[in-house]
Coordinates of C-alpha atoms in Angstrom, one line a residue:
M1080 CA 39.6 -17.3 158.3
R1081 CA 41.9 -16.3 155.5
D1082 CA 41.5 -13.8 152.9
F1083 CA 40.4 -15.6 149.8
K1084 CA 42.2 -12.9 147.4
E1085 CA 45.6 -13.8 148.3
L1086 CA 45.0 -17.7 147.2
E1087 CA 46.3 -18.6 143.9
V1088 CA 43.4 -21.3 143.2
W1089 CA 40.6 -18.3 144.2
E1090 CA 42.6 -16.1 141.4
R1091 CA 42.5 -18.7 139.0
G1092 CA 38.7 -19.7 139.4
H1093 CA 37.9 -16.3 139.5
Q1094 CA 39.8 -15.8 135.9
M1095 CA 38.0 -19.2 134.7
A1096 CA 34.4 -17.4 135.5
L1097 CA 35.5 -14.7 133.8
D1098 CA 36.5 -16.4 130.8
I1099 CA 33.4 -18.6 130.6
F1100 CA 31.2 -15.7 130.9
K1101 CA 32.8 -14.1 128.0
M1102 CA 33.1 -17.4 126.1
T1103 CA 29.2 -18.1 126.6
E1104 CA 28.8 -14.9 125.0
Q1105 CA 29.0 -16.5 121.9
F1106 CA 27.0 -19.4 122.1
P1107 CA 23.7 -19.8 120.3
K1108 CA 20.3 -17.9 121.9
H1109 CA 18.6 -20.8 122.3
E1110 CA 21.3 -22.4 125.0
Q1111 CA 20.3 -19.0 127.3
F1112 CA 18.9 -21.5 130.0
G1113 CA 20.7 -24.5 128.9
L1114 CA 24.3 -24.5 128.8
I1115 CA 25.1 -20.9 129.0
S1116 CA 23.2 -21.2 132.8
Q1117 CA 24.9 -24.0 133.5
M1118 CA 28.3 -23.4 132.6
R1119 CA 28.2 -19.8 134.0
R1120 CA 27.0 -21.2 137.4
S1121 CA 29.6 -24.1 137.6
S1122 CA 32.2 -21.5 136.9
E1123 CA 31.3 -18.9 139.5
S1124 CA 30.6 -22.0 141.9
I1125 CA 34.4 -22.7 141.9
P1126 CA 35.4 -19.0 143.4
T1127 CA 32.4 -18.7 145.3
N1128 CA 32.8 -21.5 147.4
I1129 CA 36.8 -21.0 148.0
A1130 CA 35.7 -17.7 149.2
E1131 CA 32.6 -19.1 151.3
G1132 CA 35.0 -21.6 152.7
C1133 CA 37.7 -19.0 153.5
G1134 CA 34.8 -17.1 155.7
R1135 CA 34.4 -19.9 158.0
E1136 CA 35.8 -20.4 161.1
S1137 CA 37.1 -23.9 160.7
Q1138 CA 39.8 -25.6 158.6
K1139 CA 37.6 -28.4 158.4
E1140 CA 34.9 -26.3 156.8
L1141 CA 37.3 -24.9 154.4
I1142 CA 38.0 -28.2 153.1
R1143 CA 34.4 -28.9 152.5
F1144 CA 34.0 -25.9 150.4
C1145 CA 37.2 -26.3 148.7
S1146 CA 35.8 -30.0 147.7
I1147 CA 32.8 -28.3 146.5
A1148 CA 34.3 -26.0 144.0
M1149 CA 36.3 -29.0 143.1
G1150 CA 32.8 -30.9 142.1
S1151 CA 31.7 -27.7 140.2
A1152 CA 35.4 -27.8 138.3
S1153 CA 34.1 -31.2 137.1
E1154 CA 30.9 -30.5 135.9
L1155 CA 32.3 -27.5 134.2
E1156 CA 35.0 -29.7 132.6
Y1157 CA 32.1 -32.1 131.4
Q1158 CA 30.0 -29.2 130.2
S1159 CA 32.9 -28.0 128.0
L1160 CA 33.2 -31.3 126.7
L1161 CA 29.5 -31.2 125.8
T1162 CA 29.9 -27.9 124.1
K1163 CA 32.9 -29.2 121.9
D1164 CA 30.8 -32.1 120.9
L1165 CA 27.8 -30.2 119.9
K1166 CA 30.4 -27.9 118.0
I1167 CA 29.3 -25.0 119.6
I1168 CA 32.9 -24.2 120.4
T1169 CA 36.0 -25.0 118.3
D1170 CA 38.3 -27.9 119.4
D1171 CA 41.1 -25.3 120.0
V1172 CA 39.0 -23.2 122.2
Y1173 CA 37.8 -26.6 124.2
E1174 CA 41.5 -27.4 124.8
G1175 CA 42.4 -23.9 125.8
A1176 CA 39.6 -24.1 128.5
V1177 CA 40.1 -27.8 129.7
N1178 CA 44.3 -27.3 129.9
E1179 CA 43.3 -24.1 132.3
L1180 CA 40.7 -26.0 134.1
L1181 CA 42.8 -29.2 134.7
I1182 CA 45.6 -26.6 136.0
L1183 CA 43.2 -25.3 138.1
K1184 CA 41.8 -28.5 139.5
R1185 CA 45.3 -30.0 140.2
K1186 CA 46.0 -26.7 142.2
L1187 CA 43.0 -27.0 144.1
N1188 CA 43.3 -30.5 145.0
A1189 CA 47.1 -29.9 146.5
F1190 CA 45.6 -27.1 148.3
I1191 CA 43.0 -29.4 150.1
Q1192 CA 45.7 -31.9 150.5
Y1193 CA 47.8 -29.2 152.2
L1194 CA 44.6 -28.1 154.4
K1195 CA 44.2 -31.9 155.5
T1196 CA 47.8 -32.0 156.5
Q1197 CA 47.0 -29.0 158.9
L1198 CA 44.1 -30.6 160.8
P1199 CA 44.7 -31.7 164.3
K1200 CA 45.0 -35.4 164.4
N1201 CA 41.7 -36.1 166.2
L1202 CA 40.3 -34.8 163.0
K1203 CA 42.2 -36.3 160.4
S1204 CA 40.8 -39.6 161.3
Q1205 CA 37.3 -38.6 160.3
Q1206 CA 38.3 -37.2 157.0

């Protein structure tokens, strides 16, 4: 088990969720149950899955939950593009959000790859 609060990827994911919650406050009210809800769920899923993985007993489970977090980050990347194309956010807001998201995804991928190198040899072949 690890303390998720000590991980940079969790910190970045947490900050991303805070930023998305703040950004979506400005969205049109008719998106309350659409994009607002979807983007908030995707953004909070990233640090939530990292935290849950850290609470599990095995390295393999942590990798699995970090992979789920990566999927949520990809969902959020698309949802951000959609909001830009729908003119809900400006190009500048989109660029800022996606740049941070891409940094998070790169760091999360590096963390997953690192964790895989720490697996016992017999488990590596099952990846």
